[in-house]
PDB file of C-alpha atoms in Angstrom:
ATOM      1  CA  MET A1467       0.000   0.000   0.000  1.00 49.00           C
ATOM      2  CA  ASN A1468       1.247   3.484  -0.800  1.00 58.00           C
ATOM      3  CA  GLN A1469       2.030   5.649   2.180  1.00 63.00           C
ATOM      4  CA  PRO A1470      -0.723   8.270   2.564  1.00 68.00           C
ATOM      5  CA  HIS A1471      -0.016  11.981   2.358  1.00 70.00           C
ATOM      6  CA  ILE A1472       0.209  13.581   5.790  1.00 80.00           C
ATOM      7  CA  GLU A1473       1.291  17.199   6.251  1.00 86.00           C
ATOM      8  CA  LYS A1474       3.258  18.166   9.344  1.00 91.00           C
ATOM      9  CA  TYR A1475       1.455  20.454  11.746  1.00 94.00           C
ATOM     10  CA  ALA A1476       3.142  23.800  12.276  1.00 96.00           C
ATOM     11  CA  PRO A1477       4.084  24.885  15.800  1.00 97.00           C
ATOM     12  CA  GLY A1478       1.184  26.808  17.337  1.00 97.00           C
ATOM     13  CA  THR A1479      -1.522  24.697  15.633  1.00 97.00           C
ATOM     14  CA  VAL A1480      -4.375  24.013  18.080  1.00 97.00           C
ATOM     15  CA  LEU A1481      -6.385  20.772  17.847  1.00 95.00           C
ATOM     16  CA  PRO A1482      -9.062  18.997  19.886  1.00 96.00           C
ATOM     17  CA  VAL A1483      -8.086  15.537  21.154  1.00 96.00           C
ATOM     18  CA  GLY A1484     -10.926  13.949  23.082  1.00 94.00           C
ATOM     19  CA  SER A1485     -11.686  16.247  26.025  1.00 95.00           C
ATOM     20  CA  HIS A1486      -8.358  18.090  25.653  1.00 96.00           C
ATOM     21  CA  GLN A1487      -7.116  20.958  23.523  1.00 97.00           C
ATOM     22  CA  VAL A1488      -3.529  20.571  22.342  1.00 97.00           C
ATOM     23  CA  LYS A1489      -1.155  23.181  20.999  1.00 98.00           C
ATOM     24  CA  ILE A1490       1.635  21.840  18.798  1.00 98.00           C
ATOM     25  CA  LEU A1491       5.028  22.773  20.216  1.00 97.00           C
ATOM     26  CA  LYS A1492       7.428  20.747  18.105  1.00 96.00           C
ATOM     27  CA  TYR A1493       7.497  18.014  15.472  1.00 96.00           C
ATOM     28  CA  LEU A1494       9.523  15.110  16.920  1.00 94.00           C
ATOM     29  CA  ALA A1495       9.527  12.184  14.488  1.00 90.00           C
ATOM     30  CA  SER A1496       7.662  10.156  11.892  1.00 87.00           C
ATOM     31  CA  GLY A1497       7.468   6.539  10.918  1.00 80.00           C
ATOM     32  CA  GLY A1498       5.202   4.515   8.671  1.00 76.00           C
ATOM     33  CA  PHE A1499       1.787   6.105   8.937  1.00 83.00           C
ATOM     34  CA  ALA A1500       2.411   8.415  11.926  1.00 90.00           C
ATOM     35  CA  HIS A1501       3.804  11.761  13.044  1.00 93.00           C
ATOM     36  CA  VAL A1502       4.785  12.471  16.642  1.00 95.00           C
ATOM     37  CA  TYR A1503       4.738  15.912  18.279  1.00 97.00           C
ATOM     38  CA  SER A1504       5.356  17.483  21.663  1.00 96.00           C
ATOM     39  CA  VAL A1505       2.270  19.453  22.671  1.00 97.00           C
ATOM     40  CA  GLN A1506       0.921  21.652  25.434  1.00 97.00           C
ATOM     41  CA  ILE A1507      -2.375  20.326  26.795  1.00 97.00           C
ATOM     42  CA  SER A1508      -5.411  21.820  28.432  1.00 95.00           C
ATOM     43  CA  PRO A1509      -7.022  20.956  30.770  1.00 94.00           C
ATOM     44  CA  PRO A1510      -4.082  19.683  32.822  1.00 89.00           C
ATOM     45  CA  ASP A1511      -3.604  15.959  33.405  1.00 90.00           C
ATOM     46  CA  PRO A1512      -1.956  14.387  36.485  1.00 88.00           C
ATOM     47  CA  VAL A1513       0.438  12.496  34.177  1.00 85.00           C
ATOM     48  CA  CYS A1514       1.775  15.825  32.845  1.00 85.00           C
ATOM     49  CA  PRO A1515       2.773  18.080  35.721  1.00 80.00           C
ATOM     50  CA  ASP A1516       4.042  20.742  33.292  1.00 89.00           C
ATOM     51  CA  ASN A1517       1.126  20.271  30.797  1.00 94.00           C
ATOM     52  CA  ILE A1518       3.514  18.918  28.133  1.00 96.00           C
ATOM     53  CA  ALA A1519       2.443  15.697  26.424  1.00 96.00           C
ATOM     54  CA  CYS A1520       3.189  13.631  23.340  1.00 96.00           C
ATOM     55  CA  LEU A1521       0.735  13.509  20.422  1.00 97.00           C
ATOM     56  CA  LYS A1522       0.871  10.628  17.974  1.00 95.00           C
ATOM     57  CA  ARG A1523      -1.106  11.282  14.781  1.00 94.00           C
ATOM     58  CA  VAL A1524      -1.749   8.036  12.888  1.00 92.00           C
ATOM     59  CA  VAL A1525      -3.292   7.640   9.435  1.00 91.00           C
ATOM     60  CA  VAL A1526      -5.343   4.443   9.345  1.00 91.00           C
ATOM     61  CA  PRO A1527      -6.168   2.999   5.894  1.00 90.00           C
ATOM     62  CA  ASP A1528      -9.557   1.400   6.637  1.00 90.00           C
ATOM     63  CA  LYS A1529     -12.230   0.501   9.207  1.00 91.00           C
ATOM     64  CA  ALA A1530     -10.642  -2.860  10.100  1.00 91.00           C
ATOM     65  CA  ASN A1531      -7.327  -1.205  10.999  1.00 90.00           C
ATOM     66  CA  LEU A1532      -9.213   1.532  12.869  1.00 92.00           C
ATOM     67  CA  ASN A1533     -10.816  -1.160  15.047  1.00 91.00           C
ATOM     68  CA  THR A1534      -7.375  -2.695  15.668  1.00 88.00           C
ATOM     69  CA  LEU A1535      -6.040   0.683  16.792  1.00 89.00           C
ATOM     70  CA  ARG A1536      -9.093   1.213  19.013  1.00 91.00           C
ATOM     71  CA  ALA A1537      -8.300  -2.085  20.753  1.00 88.00           C
ATOM     72  CA  GLU A1538      -4.729  -0.851  21.288  1.00 87.00           C
ATOM     73  CA  VAL A1539      -6.074   2.386  22.799  1.00 91.00           C
ATOM     74  CA  ASP A1540      -8.338   0.381  25.122  1.00 91.00           C
ATOM     75  CA  THR A1541      -5.295  -1.595  26.278  1.00 89.00           C
ATOM     76  CA  MET A1542      -3.362   1.635  26.905  1.00 91.00           C
ATOM     77  CA  LYS A1543      -6.265   2.875  29.042  1.00 93.00           C
ATOM     78  CA  THR A1544      -6.071  -0.317  31.104  1.00 92.00           C
ATOM     79  CA  LEU A1545      -2.319   0.096  31.649  1.00 92.00           C
ATOM     80  CA  ARG A1546      -2.563   3.807  32.560  1.00 91.00           C
ATOM     81  CA  GLY A1547      -0.732   4.587  35.771  1.00 87.00           C
ATOM     82  CA  ASN A1548       1.827   1.775  35.513  1.00 91.00           C
ATOM     83  CA  GLN A1549       5.163   3.499  36.102  1.00 90.00           C
ATOM     84  CA  CYS A1550       6.913   1.219  33.580  1.00 91.00           C
ATOM     85  CA  VAL A1551       4.496   1.859  30.684  1.00 91.00           C
ATOM     86  CA  VAL A1552       4.000   5.210  28.910  1.00 91.00           C
ATOM     87  CA  SER A1553       0.654   6.563  30.157  1.00 93.00           C
ATOM     88  CA  TYR A1554      -2.392   7.164  27.976  1.00 95.00           C
ATOM     89  CA  ILE A1555      -4.069  10.565  28.388  1.00 96.00           C
ATOM     90  CA  ASP A1556      -6.743  10.901  25.678  1.00 96.00           C
ATOM     91  CA  SER A1557      -7.548  10.061  22.055  1.00 96.00           C
ATOM     92  CA  HIS A1558      -9.733  10.980  19.121  1.00 94.00           C
ATOM     93  CA  ALA A1559     -10.506   9.393  15.729  1.00 94.00           C
ATOM     94  CA  THR A1560     -11.885  11.125  12.643  1.00 92.00           C
ATOM     95  CA  LYS A1561     -12.215  10.616   8.893  1.00 91.00           C
ATOM     96  CA  SER A1562      -9.111  11.886   7.126  1.00 86.00           C
ATOM     97  CA  PRO A1563      -9.721  15.256   5.471  1.00 84.00           C
ATOM     98  CA  VAL A1564      -6.997  14.656   2.845  1.00 82.00           C
ATOM     99  CA  ASN A1565      -6.999  10.860   2.340  1.00 82.00           C
ATOM    100  CA  PRO A1566     -10.497   9.716   1.238  1.00 85.00           C
ATOM    101  CA  GLY A1567     -11.649   6.466   2.860  1.00 87.00           C
ATOM    102  CA  MET A1568      -8.955   6.691   5.520  1.00 90.00           C
ATOM    103  CA  TYR A1569      -9.041   7.777   9.149  1.00 93.00           C
ATOM    104  CA  GLU A1570      -6.793   9.778  11.432  1.00 93.00           C
ATOM    105  CA  VAL A1571      -6.304   8.820  15.058  1.00 94.00           C
ATOM    106  CA  TYR A1572      -4.849  11.257  17.556  1.00 95.00           C
ATOM    107  CA  LEU A1573      -3.307   9.567  20.578  1.00 96.00           C
ATOM    108  CA  LEU A1574      -2.274  11.772  23.490  1.00 96.00           C
ATOM    109  CA  MET A1575       0.301  10.205  25.802  1.00 95.00           C
ATOM    110  CA  GLU A1576       2.787  10.992  28.522  1.00 94.00           C
ATOM    111  CA  TYR A1577       5.813  12.878  27.180  1.00 93.00           C
ATOM    112  CA  CYS A1578       9.149  11.360  28.143  1.00 89.00           C
ATOM    113  CA  SER A1579      11.424  14.401  28.012  1.00 87.00           C
ATOM    114  CA  ARG A1580      14.599  12.337  28.385  1.00 85.00           C
ATOM    115  CA  GLY A1581      13.772  10.216  25.331  1.00 84.00           C
ATOM    116  CA  GLY A1582      13.613   6.454  25.099  1.00 85.00           C
ATOM    117  CA  LEU A1583      15.923   3.663  26.110  1.00 87.00           C
ATOM    118  CA  ILE A1584      17.828   3.734  22.811  1.00 88.00           C
ATOM    119  CA  ASP A1585      18.490   7.460  23.308  1.00 88.00           C
ATOM    120  CA  PHE A1586      19.930   6.746  26.754  1.00 90.00           C
ATOM    121  CA  MET A1587      22.037   3.862  25.479  1.00 91.00           C
ATOM    122  CA  ASN A1588      23.415   6.051  22.669  1.00 92.00           C
ATOM    123  CA  THR A1589      24.684   8.538  25.263  1.00 91.00           C
ATOM    124  CA  ARG A1590      26.704   5.733  26.806  1.00 91.00           C
ATOM    125  CA  LEU A1591      28.591   4.440  23.768  1.00 91.00           C
ATOM    126  CA  GLN A1592      31.935   5.632  25.161  1.00 93.00           C
ATOM    127  CA  HIS A1593      31.244   4.669  28.779  1.00 92.00           C
ATOM    128  CA  ARG A1594      29.477   1.351  29.133  1.00 92.00           C
ATOM    129  CA  LEU A1595      26.446   0.886  31.319  1.00 94.00           C
ATOM    130  CA  THR A1596      27.200  -0.377  34.805  1.00 94.00           C
ATOM    131  CA  GLU A1597      25.850  -3.695  35.994  1.00 96.00           C
ATOM    132  CA  SER A1598      23.353  -1.943  38.304  1.00 96.00           C
ATOM    133  CA  GLU A1599      22.107   0.246  35.399  1.00 94.00           C
ATOM    134  CA  VAL A1600      21.567  -2.820  33.218  1.00 95.00           C
ATOM    135  CA  LEU A1601      19.717  -4.594  36.039  1.00 97.00           C
ATOM    136  CA  ASN A1602      17.546  -1.522  36.655  1.00 95.00           C
ATOM    137  CA  ILE A1603      16.659  -1.281  32.946  1.00 94.00           C
ATOM    138  CA  MET A1604      15.840  -4.995  32.744  1.00 95.00           C
ATOM    139  CA  SER A1605      13.733  -4.796  35.904  1.00 96.00           C
ATOM    140  CA  GLN A1606      11.642  -1.931  34.494  1.00 94.00           C
ATOM    141  CA  VAL A1607      11.213  -3.638  31.116  1.00 93.00           C
ATOM    142  CA  CYS A1608      10.166  -6.884  32.814  1.00 94.00           C
ATOM    143  CA  GLN A1609       7.677  -5.025  35.053  1.00 95.00           C
ATOM    144  CA  GLY A1610       6.085  -3.384  32.005  1.00 92.00           C
ATOM    145  CA  VAL A1611       5.897  -6.695  30.115  1.00 93.00           C
ATOM    146  CA  ALA A1612       4.502  -8.447  33.214  1.00 94.00           C
ATOM    147  CA  ALA A1613       1.707  -5.844  33.409  1.00 93.00           C
ATOM    148  CA  MET A1614       0.863  -6.548  29.753  1.00 91.00           C
ATOM    149  CA  HIS A1615       0.939 -10.303  30.270  1.00 92.00           C
ATOM    150  CA  ALA A1616      -1.343  -9.975  33.324  1.00 93.00           C
ATOM    151  CA  LEU A1617      -4.157  -8.562  31.179  1.00 90.00           C
ATOM    152  CA  GLN A1618      -7.043 -10.820  30.180  1.00 89.00           C
ATOM    153  CA  PRO A1619      -6.383 -11.783  27.446  1.00 87.00           C
ATOM    154  CA  PRO A1620      -2.625 -11.287  27.806  1.00 87.00           C
ATOM    155  CA  LEU A1621      -0.958  -8.736  25.550  1.00 84.00           C
ATOM    156  CA  ILE A1622       2.162  -9.718  23.667  1.00 79.00           C
ATOM    157  CA  HIS A1623       4.373  -6.722  22.845  1.00 74.00           C
ATOM    158  CA  ARG A1624       5.913  -7.103  19.387  1.00 72.00           C
ATOM    159  CA  ASP A1625       8.446  -4.261  19.519  1.00 71.00           C
ATOM    160  CA  ILE A1626      10.731  -5.451  22.300  1.00 71.00           C
TER     161      ILE A1626
END
């Protein structure tokens, strides 16, 4: 399938996402059918003490894939509050205004200002991680996976 056209939002763009208003601060990354932004949210959410969150904008090609993404959102809601899993805040789905027959899903999540694990590991290429750092990382990963496996039905994470 051809990748759909998706324009980047300019900083300052304001959008509704569920019961929140978001203001685009910065474009962060893209991949496949998604763009990721840092955003300022209103009203505040306990997950975001400084009102900064992460917005993932996903283009979904059809109704079947939209239902798959909705199931993923429902799982994120269930895992909200687990300190080892990025927290869900809000979401919204709509028909794509520029890609007929497609949908756009806006997923508002906790913003991890220090980046992901790969970002951290890349800062340590010259100075290897200590044994205690490796054990701490593995413990947190295992706690997150255990929370997913404890769901009924269990969730298998494919990106680890």
